[in-house]
Amino acid sequence: MLRSRTSSVVGICTGRTSLLPRITNYKNRSTVLLLKNHGRNYGGWATKFYSPSASSTRSTARLPMPNMLISERRSLFGSWARRNRIRPGSVAQEDIDSESADVLFDAEDEVEGYFSKMYERNQRRNNNKDDDEDDEGYGDDEENISFSEKQYQMRQALLQQRGRLWEDPMDITEEDFSKSVWWDDIPDWTPDVVSLSSLERVKVLDDVPTLSELQAIRLPPPPPILPSADPKAYVQHRKHAERHRIYTRVSELVKDRVEEIVRILDSHDKQNAVDELFESIEQQMRDEEGVLLVQRPTKVRRKRAPPAKFEMMVEYALAEYLQEINKREEQKWNIAKKEQVASTAKEEEVGTLVAEEAVAKPLFVDFTKSTKEDLLFAVTGAAGQIKEEWSLAALKSSQRVMLRKCMSDMAKEILEKVDVEQRPFKIFVQGRKGVGKSTALTLLVASARESGYIVLFLPDGDRYRKNGKYVEPCTVHKGMFILPVLAKEMCQQLLDVHGDQMDALNLCATSKESLSFLGDTVPTSNKVTDLLRQGAQDVKMSSGCYSCVVATLMEQTAVPFVVVMDEYNTYYEKGEYFHEEYDNEVVNPIPLEKISFFSPFLSIGSSSKNSTPMMKRGGIVAAITHNRSVAKKATEGLVHRASKETDVFVVDVPRYSKMEVEHVLANYECIGIGKLRFDNGETINNAQEVEFLRMMSGAVGARLLDAAIWSIHS
């Protein structure tokens, strides 16, 4: 048994190729690991202490060891060792040179001497290894560098890094900690502190656009598709981008020559000039791009191999450019025939539109500028996390939303179905968590109401499917159930937002089907607004009035009726409503298809064989959510069924593009959010900082808001 001179010990277990130890266990003595080499100080964690006096099962303990003096560590470890019956000991000098020795120290000088000997041994091993490689005649200078020199070079390379995450302060200084600055000491935010660069970027429309105005606004394209999200779509995107790049370059190269060809009068000479242009532009593009003439491989035997893809893309690009030139010349000729002045004005208008399209930038909508400000989201409020952004903003008099290409696509689909094809539409909105699906629905509701549509907005799908207070069996339709409290809420929403509009249209419930929902109740009037008032005042009549009004709106064709539903996938999760009329044991929940509050609108992605009738003029817009406790299987099944339906227009809300990230951050400064509140343009004018925030958030809207609030400013 090896024993030490004192009861308190400091020990370390050696490693094979470095100073950091490797744990070993011996049956005949203790193995102790206490110290690790952290730069100049010996500190770290004490791990894996084995006691030979314990049972056959090895006991393991952990002891935190802060950076302190050796003597303090020795005292701390000594008390811990006595409490856990770890017997101290010492080791002979010859054991230090072994590959796996259990070493126990009694003094600080022994620790320093041990590390010196270990360093010399590692250096000797590396030098011997280098000598062996040199003798064998292989390995260059980089391979012959010793391990310690490689570590030194790597450390120096890391120290030379500059920029975000490399130069950020990772601790709070004593000076900052001792400052007695309170929240009340911070100056109040005013719009005067906003930088000019942010004000120039953020362009806010004067009013909420209608659907026709929204679909006509030129907006920047969405970001490219991620390869991991959809490989096939990404391949198509890359092909389209490459064709567009080649088309742009070909147009620049042949622009002057095409103008000369247009001025040629003889058709034969003009055709020869075009043929020469095709031959020369292919060679010119090949030389410029550095592309070799490679024939495409083919399995079919042919006398002549097909041309290379690059040459075909150049040829198609030139042909497309020439076709556009022909169309432009024909338009000029037709306009010149009618009136020369109109021709000049038309050319200026076309040039302005092309310039606007080339520099299309994001625009913002402020809901407070609408004439229906208090009625846009009456009763329900806006959907999603956009409400959090508005509440965090210092500028309380603004409720801004950025317009995106997906919103314009939805408006275009609605107008095409309602005005052109005159049939109901179904729009299904999907996307990853936090990209802005609910924000898109919020804007669509405001735009549709500005366009004169009657909109029923259901933003809280998770609340509707389980927090309807109570459920009752329907006395009119056997096997159906009603939610009187939620029906009363929807009657109040339609009455507040569209009451005057329906009064002007003089909408009345006249069909037997719609009046059948009232049962034996005799209404004072069959006008829709009177029914809504009764339903909003009396909870006993709310369900009948609600169903009657909805049936009437779906049958009429005077004005489009649109139902917008957020958190739509929650309706396909297991229900939360139970009643003994449906199940005597009250075990199985009532399907939402059998509840009159939901049944008219569950027509997108429904697994039921019975199709739900649609409104004669209007449609349904539904979006899924990833913020609620919905089974992944239910959401994926709904998305799969909706994508397979031919009459459903699927909209994928993407993440922000680089341009959109810049404009969103500029808007955060304009309305005073997070660290950009008193930023004075430092973030938006720092390209590296903007890229850092985009990287942190993944260009996802909800995460970008968090990054703008919580990220450390360099």
XYZ file of C-alpha atoms in Angstrom:
714
model
C 0.000 0.000 0.000
C 1.374 3.404 -1.013
C 0.844 6.151 1.536
C 1.557 9.891 1.530
C 3.244 11.994 4.197
C 0.127 14.107 4.757
C -3.575 13.411 4.846
C -4.431 15.971 2.117
C -3.342 15.140 -1.395
C -3.583 16.458 -4.910
C -3.551 13.932 -7.711
C -3.745 13.541 -11.488
C -4.046 10.582 -13.829
C -1.837 10.870 -16.891
C -2.795 10.598 -20.565
C -1.008 9.057 -23.547
C -0.412 11.973 -25.889
C -1.361 15.150 -23.994
C -1.392 16.710 -20.575
C -5.126 16.082 -20.222
C -5.427 12.849 -18.235
C -6.944 9.527 -19.145
C -8.876 7.616 -16.470
C -7.545 4.142 -15.624
C -8.532 1.731 -12.886
C -6.377 -0.653 -10.921
C -7.622 -3.350 -8.593
C -4.831 -2.886 -6.076
C -4.827 0.871 -5.510
C -6.812 4.102 -5.847
C -7.091 6.044 -9.078
C -7.587 9.750 -8.563
C -8.162 12.481 -11.117
C -8.258 16.008 -9.852
C -6.337 18.484 -11.974
C -6.468 19.452 -15.624
C -4.205 21.841 -17.433
C -6.157 25.035 -18.309
C -3.499 27.416 -19.611
C -1.413 28.687 -16.725
C -3.702 27.556 -13.917
C -4.365 24.047 -12.779
C -8.127 23.774 -12.389
C -11.249 22.094 -13.702
C -13.344 19.218 -12.501
C -12.539 16.262 -10.280
C -14.141 13.253 -11.936
C -14.359 9.495 -11.562
C -12.873 8.678 -8.170
C -12.565 4.957 -7.551
C -12.164 3.457 -4.070
C -10.699 -0.085 -3.792
C -12.278 -0.532 -0.394
C -15.806 -0.230 -1.823
C -17.908 -3.083 -3.156
C -17.395 -4.741 -6.534
C -19.533 -2.075 -8.154
C -17.348 0.972 -8.752
C -18.599 4.212 -7.232
C -18.338 7.423 -9.174
C -18.414 10.951 -7.777
C -18.012 14.469 -9.164
C -16.337 17.345 -7.358
C -16.322 20.886 -8.803
C -12.896 22.442 -8.612
C -12.679 26.205 -9.228
C -9.518 28.014 -10.219
C -7.887 28.530 -6.822
C -4.488 28.155 -5.233
C -2.936 24.700 -4.971
C -3.004 24.779 -1.194
C -6.729 25.594 -1.178
C -7.383 22.777 -3.612
C -5.402 20.386 -1.470
C -7.412 21.266 1.622
C -10.713 20.956 -0.251
C -9.759 17.656 -1.809
C -8.405 16.300 1.472
C -11.710 16.776 3.268
C -13.592 15.300 0.329
C -11.245 12.284 0.194
C -11.648 11.553 3.898
C -15.437 11.809 3.626
C -15.476 9.329 0.713
C -12.778 7.032 2.196
C -10.242 7.737 -0.548
C -6.837 6.685 0.740
C -3.971 9.023 -0.117
C -0.670 7.776 -1.394
C 2.497 8.638 -3.276
C 4.258 7.124 -6.226
C 7.813 6.225 -7.095
C 9.838 8.312 -9.540
C 9.996 5.571 -12.129
C 6.182 5.342 -12.304
C 5.951 8.893 -13.622
C 7.534 7.878 -16.919
C 5.069 5.044 -17.484
C 2.249 5.390 -20.011
C -0.627 5.143 -17.511
C 0.539 5.907 -13.988
C -1.638 6.911 -11.056
C 0.161 9.886 -9.596
C -0.488 11.466 -6.211
C 1.123 14.727 -5.157
C 1.819 16.180 -1.768
C 3.160 19.622 -2.671
C 2.939 22.292 -5.363
C 6.526 21.792 -6.505
C 5.800 18.147 -7.212
C 2.894 19.214 -9.470
C 5.066 21.631 -11.429
C 7.847 19.091 -11.785
C 5.459 16.473 -12.957
C 4.043 18.684 -15.700
C 7.551 19.611 -16.837
C 8.506 15.962 -17.155
C 5.265 15.132 -18.934
C 5.859 17.961 -21.449
C 9.420 16.754 -22.096
C 8.175 13.207 -22.622
C 5.532 14.346 -25.157
C 8.078 16.474 -26.987
C 10.468 13.519 -27.098
C 7.772 11.244 -28.486
C 6.825 13.782 -31.200
C 10.450 14.321 -32.177
C 11.003 10.578 -32.475
C 7.923 10.292 -34.630
C 9.165 13.097 -36.912
C 12.565 11.444 -37.218
C 10.953 8.160 -38.230
C 8.920 9.896 -40.955
C 12.001 11.673 -42.285
C 13.906 8.386 -42.417
C 11.164 6.731 -44.409
C 11.253 9.571 -46.973
C 7.670 10.783 -46.975
C 5.729 13.689 -45.541
C 6.024 17.381 -46.321
C 6.722 20.298 -44.007
C 3.134 20.594 -42.758
C 2.961 16.906 -41.864
C 6.251 17.088 -39.967
C 5.104 19.900 -37.690
C 4.860 18.658 -34.140
C 1.555 18.442 -32.363
C 2.310 21.316 -30.010
C 3.328 23.592 -32.898
C 0.089 22.789 -34.701
C -1.842 23.719 -31.584
C 0.066 26.993 -31.336
C -0.602 27.856 -34.987
C -4.288 27.035 -34.622
C -4.564 29.228 -31.540
C -2.854 32.129 -33.297
C -5.220 31.761 -36.274
C -8.235 31.908 -33.958
C -6.879 34.972 -32.184
C -6.576 36.786 -35.519
C -10.271 36.336 -36.351
C -12.288 39.528 -36.442
C -15.961 40.344 -36.565
C -19.132 39.068 -34.941
C -18.716 36.406 -32.210
C -14.935 36.897 -32.227
C -14.805 40.400 -30.770
C -18.053 40.482 -28.791
C -17.572 41.138 -25.064
C -18.461 37.948 -23.237
C -18.578 39.411 -19.717
C -19.942 42.412 -17.849
C -17.242 44.778 -16.672
C -17.105 46.098 -13.127
C -17.749 49.581 -14.432
C -20.961 48.548 -16.176
C -22.065 46.465 -13.206
C -21.554 49.317 -10.735
C -23.568 51.848 -12.760
C -26.777 52.756 -10.996
C -28.910 53.210 -14.130
C -32.601 52.418 -13.745
C -35.336 51.965 -16.302
C -36.734 55.397 -15.529
C -33.351 56.949 -16.357
C -33.531 55.800 -19.990
C -34.728 58.639 -22.242
C -38.121 58.355 -23.912
C -38.141 57.177 -27.512
C -39.274 59.616 -30.179
C -39.407 59.315 -33.996
C -36.676 61.956 -34.163
C -34.020 59.394 -33.126
C -34.666 57.232 -36.217
C -31.817 57.322 -38.723
C -32.275 58.658 -42.227
C -31.159 55.355 -43.794
C -34.013 53.471 -42.086
C -36.572 56.118 -43.028
C -35.486 55.873 -46.671
C -35.902 52.095 -46.694
C -39.324 51.866 -45.063
C -42.098 52.917 -47.466
C -45.600 52.829 -45.954
C -48.710 52.917 -48.161
C -51.270 55.622 -47.562
C -54.104 53.140 -47.039
C -54.809 49.428 -46.776
C -54.862 48.152 -50.373
C -57.859 46.375 -51.817
C -57.445 42.930 -53.347
C -57.172 44.349 -56.870
C -54.540 46.855 -55.717
C -52.667 44.182 -53.762
C -52.365 41.793 -56.703
C -51.074 44.630 -58.934
C -48.297 45.778 -56.564
C -44.815 44.768 -57.706
C -42.993 43.097 -54.838
C -39.544 41.481 -54.611
C -39.361 37.747 -55.333
C -39.143 35.237 -52.491
C -35.764 33.793 -51.444
C -34.434 30.687 -53.181
C -35.657 27.312 -52.039
C -33.420 25.435 -49.621
C -32.020 22.190 -51.100
C -32.942 20.239 -47.963
C -36.566 21.425 -48.034
C -37.452 20.306 -51.571
C -34.595 18.970 -53.753
C -36.648 18.803 -56.954
C -37.981 22.327 -56.574
C -34.466 23.559 -55.797
C -33.150 21.976 -59.017
C -35.855 23.739 -61.017
C -35.048 27.002 -59.270
C -31.351 26.695 -60.100
C -32.137 25.923 -63.745
C -34.416 28.940 -63.974
C -31.803 31.159 -62.317
C -29.102 29.956 -64.723
C -31.318 30.549 -67.755
C -32.145 34.036 -66.503
C -28.466 34.802 -65.950
C -27.544 33.650 -69.465
C -30.471 35.583 -70.950
C -29.384 38.768 -69.183
C -25.789 38.442 -70.390
C -26.801 37.566 -73.966
C -29.104 40.599 -74.063
C -26.235 42.861 -73.018
C -23.855 41.426 -75.631
C -26.196 41.554 -78.636
C -28.092 44.760 -77.864
C -26.042 47.022 -80.172
C -25.829 44.456 -82.960
C -29.568 43.809 -82.900
C -30.238 47.538 -83.252
C -28.053 47.529 -86.382
C -29.887 44.480 -87.760
C -33.257 46.154 -87.208
C -32.169 49.049 -89.419
C -31.346 46.699 -92.344
C -34.026 47.023 -95.003
C -33.352 43.969 -97.184
C -34.945 40.850 -95.626
C -32.314 38.487 -97.108
C -29.426 40.492 -95.662
C -31.259 40.761 -92.350
C -31.652 36.960 -92.135
C -27.952 36.429 -92.917
C -27.036 38.899 -90.169
C -29.223 37.009 -87.685
C -27.580 33.684 -88.641
C -24.123 35.166 -88.117
C -25.276 36.545 -84.772
C -26.322 33.066 -83.581
C -22.962 31.572 -84.551
C -20.850 34.338 -83.040
C -22.747 34.715 -79.761
C -22.303 31.035 -78.894
C -18.538 31.263 -79.309
C -18.413 34.593 -77.489
C -20.367 33.262 -74.504
C -18.256 30.103 -74.418
C -15.060 32.139 -74.298
C -16.438 34.496 -71.682
C -17.791 31.789 -69.404
C -14.845 29.454 -69.886
C -17.093 26.584 -70.960
C -15.708 23.814 -73.154
C -17.741 22.375 -76.012
C -18.834 19.076 -74.448
C -21.348 16.875 -76.218
C -24.104 15.419 -74.109
C -23.896 11.636 -73.664
C -26.785 9.626 -75.010
C -27.680 5.928 -74.915
C -29.401 6.040 -78.298
C -27.166 5.616 -81.331
C -27.336 8.650 -83.557
C -25.390 9.842 -86.524
C -24.864 13.161 -84.806
C -24.678 13.773 -81.062
C -27.040 16.380 -79.630
C -25.523 19.790 -78.868
C -24.202 20.683 -75.440
C -26.614 22.107 -72.894
C -24.785 25.409 -72.571
C -24.986 26.109 -76.309
C -28.697 25.253 -76.280
C -29.334 27.641 -73.376
C -27.485 30.431 -75.202
C -29.452 29.763 -78.373
C -32.800 29.784 -76.556
C -31.848 33.008 -74.738
C -31.004 34.770 -78.017
C -34.192 33.514 -79.681
C -36.289 34.776 -76.739
C -34.586 38.170 -76.874
C -35.218 38.497 -80.619
C -38.891 37.610 -80.130
C -39.221 40.381 -77.556
C -37.581 42.814 -79.988
C -40.078 41.810 -82.688
C -43.024 42.359 -80.335
C -41.667 45.730 -79.310
C -41.187 46.807 -82.930
C -44.723 45.705 -83.805
C -46.146 47.700 -80.899
C -44.189 50.774 -81.952
C -45.418 50.395 -85.538
C -49.071 50.054 -84.488
C -48.904 52.998 -82.107
C -47.098 55.159 -84.652
C -49.911 54.497 -87.094
C -52.490 55.915 -84.699
C -50.721 58.807 -83.078
C -47.088 59.775 -82.719
C -47.632 61.571 -79.407
C -49.277 58.559 -77.860
C -46.320 56.490 -78.968
C -43.889 58.666 -77.062
C -46.037 58.630 -73.924
C -46.401 54.859 -74.163
C -42.653 54.355 -74.428
C -42.059 56.524 -71.362
C -44.742 54.627 -69.414
C -43.292 51.245 -70.372
C -39.806 52.406 -69.436
C -41.029 53.586 -66.030
C -42.777 50.281 -65.335
C -39.709 48.278 -66.330
C -37.538 50.423 -64.054
C -39.966 49.950 -61.165
C -40.005 46.209 -61.718
C -36.216 46.042 -61.773
C -35.924 47.771 -58.394
C -39.023 46.310 -56.701
C -38.646 46.642 -52.939
C -40.809 45.640 -49.973
C -43.668 47.911 -48.940
C -45.464 48.240 -45.609
C -49.127 48.641 -44.724
C -50.266 50.505 -41.626
C -53.706 49.352 -40.440
C -54.169 52.522 -38.410
C -54.418 54.483 -41.679
C -57.537 52.580 -42.745
C -60.928 54.257 -42.604
C -62.174 51.068 -40.906
C -59.394 51.005 -38.321
C -61.600 49.979 -35.392
C -63.628 47.521 -37.485
C -60.920 45.642 -39.380
C -60.385 43.136 -36.561
C -63.364 43.781 -34.288
C -64.030 41.222 -31.530
C -61.299 38.808 -32.654
C -58.238 41.042 -33.095
C -55.322 40.214 -35.412
C -53.909 36.707 -35.740
C -50.515 35.319 -34.819
C -47.439 36.902 -33.270
C -47.806 40.196 -35.127
C -49.723 41.409 -32.055
C -46.586 40.872 -29.976
C -44.559 43.025 -32.367
C -47.124 45.819 -32.131
C -47.147 45.664 -28.323
C -43.333 45.798 -28.099
C -43.039 48.797 -30.417
C -42.423 52.215 -28.906
C -44.546 53.785 -31.652
C -47.994 52.764 -30.408
C -49.809 54.693 -33.108
C -48.655 52.303 -35.843
C -49.622 48.741 -36.762
C -47.418 47.829 -39.694
C -47.222 44.688 -41.801
C -44.787 44.094 -44.643
C -46.298 43.112 -47.983
C -44.897 39.915 -49.500
C -45.210 38.088 -52.809
C -47.293 35.273 -51.291
C -49.929 37.805 -50.196
C -50.145 39.166 -53.727
C -50.519 35.612 -55.073
C -53.462 34.926 -52.758
C -55.193 38.150 -53.821
C -54.694 37.234 -57.475
C -56.196 33.764 -56.931
C -59.256 35.205 -55.164
C -59.943 37.753 -57.895
C -59.494 35.180 -60.643
C -61.966 32.745 -59.068
C -64.563 35.312 -57.984
C -64.575 37.735 -60.919
C -63.318 35.693 -63.885
C -64.226 32.047 -63.326
C -67.129 32.860 -60.977
C -66.716 29.832 -58.784
C -65.705 29.334 -55.132
C -62.045 29.199 -54.190
C -60.042 27.238 -51.628
C -56.664 28.531 -50.451
C -54.446 26.504 -48.148
C -51.527 28.335 -46.493
C -48.549 26.383 -45.182
C -44.982 27.085 -44.076
C -42.551 26.490 -41.273
C -43.002 27.898 -37.791
C -42.737 31.672 -37.490
C -42.478 32.621 -41.192
C -45.641 34.758 -41.157
C -48.649 32.598 -42.102
C -50.944 34.293 -39.576
C -49.645 37.714 -40.637
C -50.548 36.904 -44.246
C -54.087 35.977 -43.157
C -54.371 39.200 -41.138
C -53.485 41.303 -44.172
C -55.813 39.276 -46.397
C -58.739 39.860 -44.004
C -58.099 43.620 -43.966
C -57.693 43.788 -47.743
C -60.848 41.729 -48.396
C -62.908 43.897 -46.039
C -61.538 47.028 -47.748
C -62.673 45.468 -51.065
C -66.262 45.167 -49.802
C -66.213 41.412 -49.091
C -68.042 39.944 -46.096
C -65.372 38.126 -44.075
C -65.871 35.750 -41.159
C -62.528 35.588 -39.323
C -61.679 32.626 -37.064
C -58.121 33.350 -35.826
C -58.001 31.110 -32.704
C -58.648 27.618 -33.955
C -57.136 25.969 -30.892
C -59.465 27.918 -28.580
C -62.534 27.228 -30.693
C -61.975 23.484 -30.771
C -61.723 23.012 -26.991
C -62.756 26.148 -25.082
C -66.332 26.696 -26.254
C -67.536 26.666 -22.626
C -70.193 23.992 -23.175
C -71.773 21.916 -25.940
C -75.452 21.080 -26.389
C -77.368 18.758 -28.726
C -79.117 20.517 -31.583
C -82.899 20.423 -31.254
C -83.459 20.968 -34.980
C -81.044 18.586 -36.698
C -80.752 15.235 -35.008
C -77.187 14.051 -34.421
C -75.756 17.579 -34.558
C -74.431 19.673 -31.660
C -74.117 23.424 -31.022
C -71.714 25.792 -29.225
C -73.899 28.721 -28.098
C -71.125 30.873 -26.563
C -68.898 30.794 -29.653
C -71.898 31.337 -31.925
C -72.768 34.475 -29.961
C -69.214 35.761 -30.426
C -69.348 35.256 -34.208
C -72.725 36.996 -34.442
C -71.212 39.987 -32.672
C -68.233 40.023 -35.074
C -70.375 40.008 -38.236
C -72.706 42.630 -36.776
C -69.908 45.045 -35.792
C -67.864 44.759 -38.992
C -70.486 44.199 -41.714
C -73.784 45.286 -40.148
C -74.121 48.494 -42.170
C -73.022 46.721 -45.345
C -75.650 43.969 -44.989
C -78.312 46.552 -44.169
C -77.501 48.359 -47.408
C -77.730 45.109 -49.352
C -80.998 44.235 -47.550
C -79.921 40.614 -47.097
C -82.716 38.403 -45.785
C -83.022 34.745 -44.863
C -85.657 33.373 -47.244
C -84.737 29.773 -48.070
C -86.247 26.864 -46.144
C -82.792 25.451 -45.447
C -81.529 28.582 -43.749
C -84.752 29.175 -41.800
C -84.782 25.539 -40.650
C -81.907 26.290 -38.237
C -84.226 28.547 -36.209
C -86.573 25.673 -35.378
C -89.670 26.669 -33.468
C -88.196 30.083 -32.657
C -90.063 32.833 -34.457
C -87.715 35.729 -35.227
C -88.923 39.295 -35.161
C -87.558 39.767 -38.692
C -85.856 37.658 -41.311
C -83.294 40.354 -42.067
C -79.745 39.169 -41.524
C -78.796 42.103 -39.303
C -81.840 41.542 -37.057
C -80.920 37.887 -36.706
C -77.358 38.866 -35.787
C -78.600 41.261 -33.122
C -80.762 38.566 -31.560
C -77.911 36.090 -31.653
C -75.471 38.578 -30.106
C -77.865 39.392 -27.256
C -79.469 36.038 -26.392
C -77.190 33.023 -25.989
C -80.168 30.682 -26.287
C -80.855 31.894 -29.831
C -77.219 32.466 -30.840
C -76.575 29.073 -32.469
C -79.765 29.126 -34.542
C -79.220 32.717 -35.678
C -75.553 32.041 -36.457
C -76.302 28.967 -38.612
C -79.161 30.746 -40.376
C -76.989 33.786 -41.221
C -74.074 31.645 -42.433
C -76.383 29.590 -44.659
C -77.862 32.797 -46.082
C -74.426 34.302 -46.811
C -73.333 31.105 -48.548
C -76.423 31.089 -50.770
C -76.427 34.775 -51.819
C -74.406 36.096 -54.775
C -74.661 39.853 -54.220
C -71.332 40.123 -52.422
C -68.490 37.594 -51.973
C -68.490 35.766 -48.632
C -65.032 34.674 -47.401
C -64.202 32.558 -44.348
C -60.605 32.916 -43.083
C -59.457 30.280 -40.589
C -56.122 30.243 -38.779
C -54.737 27.213 -36.901
C -56.779 25.038 -39.242
C -54.888 21.838 -38.440
C -56.159 21.951 -34.841
C -59.606 21.000 -36.168
C -58.218 17.645 -37.300
C -56.781 16.788 -33.898
C -58.741 14.728 -31.402
C -61.744 16.744 -30.219
C -62.321 18.183 -26.744
C -66.139 18.231 -26.641
C -68.045 15.352 -24.980
C -71.747 14.661 -24.496
C -73.792 11.672 -23.437
C -76.068 12.137 -26.437
C -73.127 11.136 -28.627
C -71.504 8.562 -26.318
C -73.308 7.165 -23.295
C -70.029 6.534 -21.496
C -68.723 10.027 -22.427
C -65.403 8.586 -23.598
C -65.289 9.404 -27.291
C -65.178 13.098 -28.285
C -67.709 14.594 -30.679
C -66.249 14.993 -34.209
C -66.145 18.611 -35.285
C -68.075 17.683 -38.447
C -71.085 17.102 -36.179
C -70.879 20.543 -34.550
C -72.812 23.222 -36.431
C -70.222 25.889 -35.586
C -67.503 24.136 -37.678
C -69.341 21.895 -40.148
C -69.916 24.460 -42.963
C -66.197 25.233 -43.326
C -64.299 21.928 -43.015
C -63.972 21.416 -46.766
C -60.171 21.614 -47.244
C -58.287 18.384 -46.642
C -61.288 16.661 -45.095
C -61.006 12.901 -44.691
C -64.797 12.547 -44.732
C -66.377 11.049 -47.841
C -69.298 13.502 -47.653
C -68.230 16.710 -49.362
C -69.125 19.978 -47.630
C -71.109 22.360 -49.863
C -69.289 25.592 -50.688
C -70.616 29.138 -50.900
C -71.904 30.212 -54.306
C -69.686 33.281 -54.402
C -66.611 33.482 -52.221
C -64.394 30.865 -50.661
C -62.333 29.600 -47.744
C -58.768 30.490 -46.729
C -57.126 28.218 -44.156
C -53.647 28.196 -42.609
C -51.926 25.652 -40.392
C -49.960 26.375 -37.238
C -46.907 24.838 -35.559
C -47.375 26.632 -32.211
C -50.152 24.412 -30.890
C -50.155 20.920 -29.446
C -51.217 19.119 -32.589
C -49.909 15.692 -33.473
C -47.405 15.735 -36.311
C -49.305 12.911 -37.975
C -52.502 14.991 -38.070
C -50.764 18.025 -39.598
C -48.859 15.999 -42.196
C -52.019 14.116 -43.160
C -53.916 17.372 -43.646
C -51.134 18.888 -45.759
C -50.938 15.745 -47.908
C -54.702 15.634 -48.537
C -54.898 19.349 -49.294
C -52.029 19.160 -51.795
C -53.785 16.307 -53.616
C -57.045 18.229 -54.091
C -57.184 19.784 -57.533
C -59.412 22.710 -56.519
C -57.147 23.835 -53.650
C -54.589 26.583 -54.255
C -51.623 25.855 -51.956
C -49.529 28.839 -50.848
C -46.159 28.263 -49.213
C -45.050 31.225 -47.075
C -41.234 31.323 -47.350
C -38.602 32.790 -45.063
C -37.403 36.350 -45.621
C -35.033 37.219 -48.431
C -31.937 39.320 -47.726
C -33.700 42.458 -48.911
C -36.730 41.731 -46.739
C -34.522 41.205 -43.665
C -32.931 44.624 -44.198
C -36.317 46.323 -44.530
C -37.772 44.548 -41.490
C -34.810 45.651 -39.351
C -35.194 49.189 -40.680
C -38.876 49.066 -39.704
C -37.912 47.868 -36.204
C -35.813 50.999 -35.831
C -38.596 53.199 -37.188
C -41.138 51.908 -34.658
C -38.643 51.421 -31.796
C -38.206 47.708 -31.058
C -35.492 46.069 -28.974
C -31.890 47.145 -29.318
C -32.743 49.087 -32.503
C -34.811 51.576 -30.471
C -31.810 53.872 -29.877
C -29.570 52.286 -32.487
C -29.332 55.441 -34.605
C -28.703 53.448 -37.789
C -25.644 51.517 -36.583
C -27.200 48.118 -37.228
C -28.869 48.804 -40.563
C -25.707 50.461 -41.942
C -23.491 47.586 -40.811
C -23.715 44.827 -43.421
C -21.985 42.360 -41.130
C -24.437 43.021 -38.290
C -27.431 42.586 -40.615
C -26.003 39.326 -41.904
C -25.371 38.189 -38.334
C -29.017 38.786 -37.371
C -30.178 37.015 -40.524
C -27.953 34.054 -39.654
C -29.189 33.953 -36.042
C -32.846 33.995 -37.084
C -32.602 31.854 -40.205
C -34.500 34.677 -41.941
C -37.651 33.594 -40.060
C -39.866 36.476 -38.958
C -40.556 35.394 -35.364
C -36.899 34.546 -34.736
C -35.745 37.810 -36.289
C -37.870 39.691 -33.761
C -36.254 37.720 -30.941
C -32.783 38.335 -32.368
C -33.428 42.085 -32.604
C -34.426 42.143 -28.933
C -32.023 39.731 -27.257
C -28.857 39.648 -29.365
C -25.741 41.328 -27.967
C -24.698 44.456 -29.789
C -21.082 44.464 -30.808
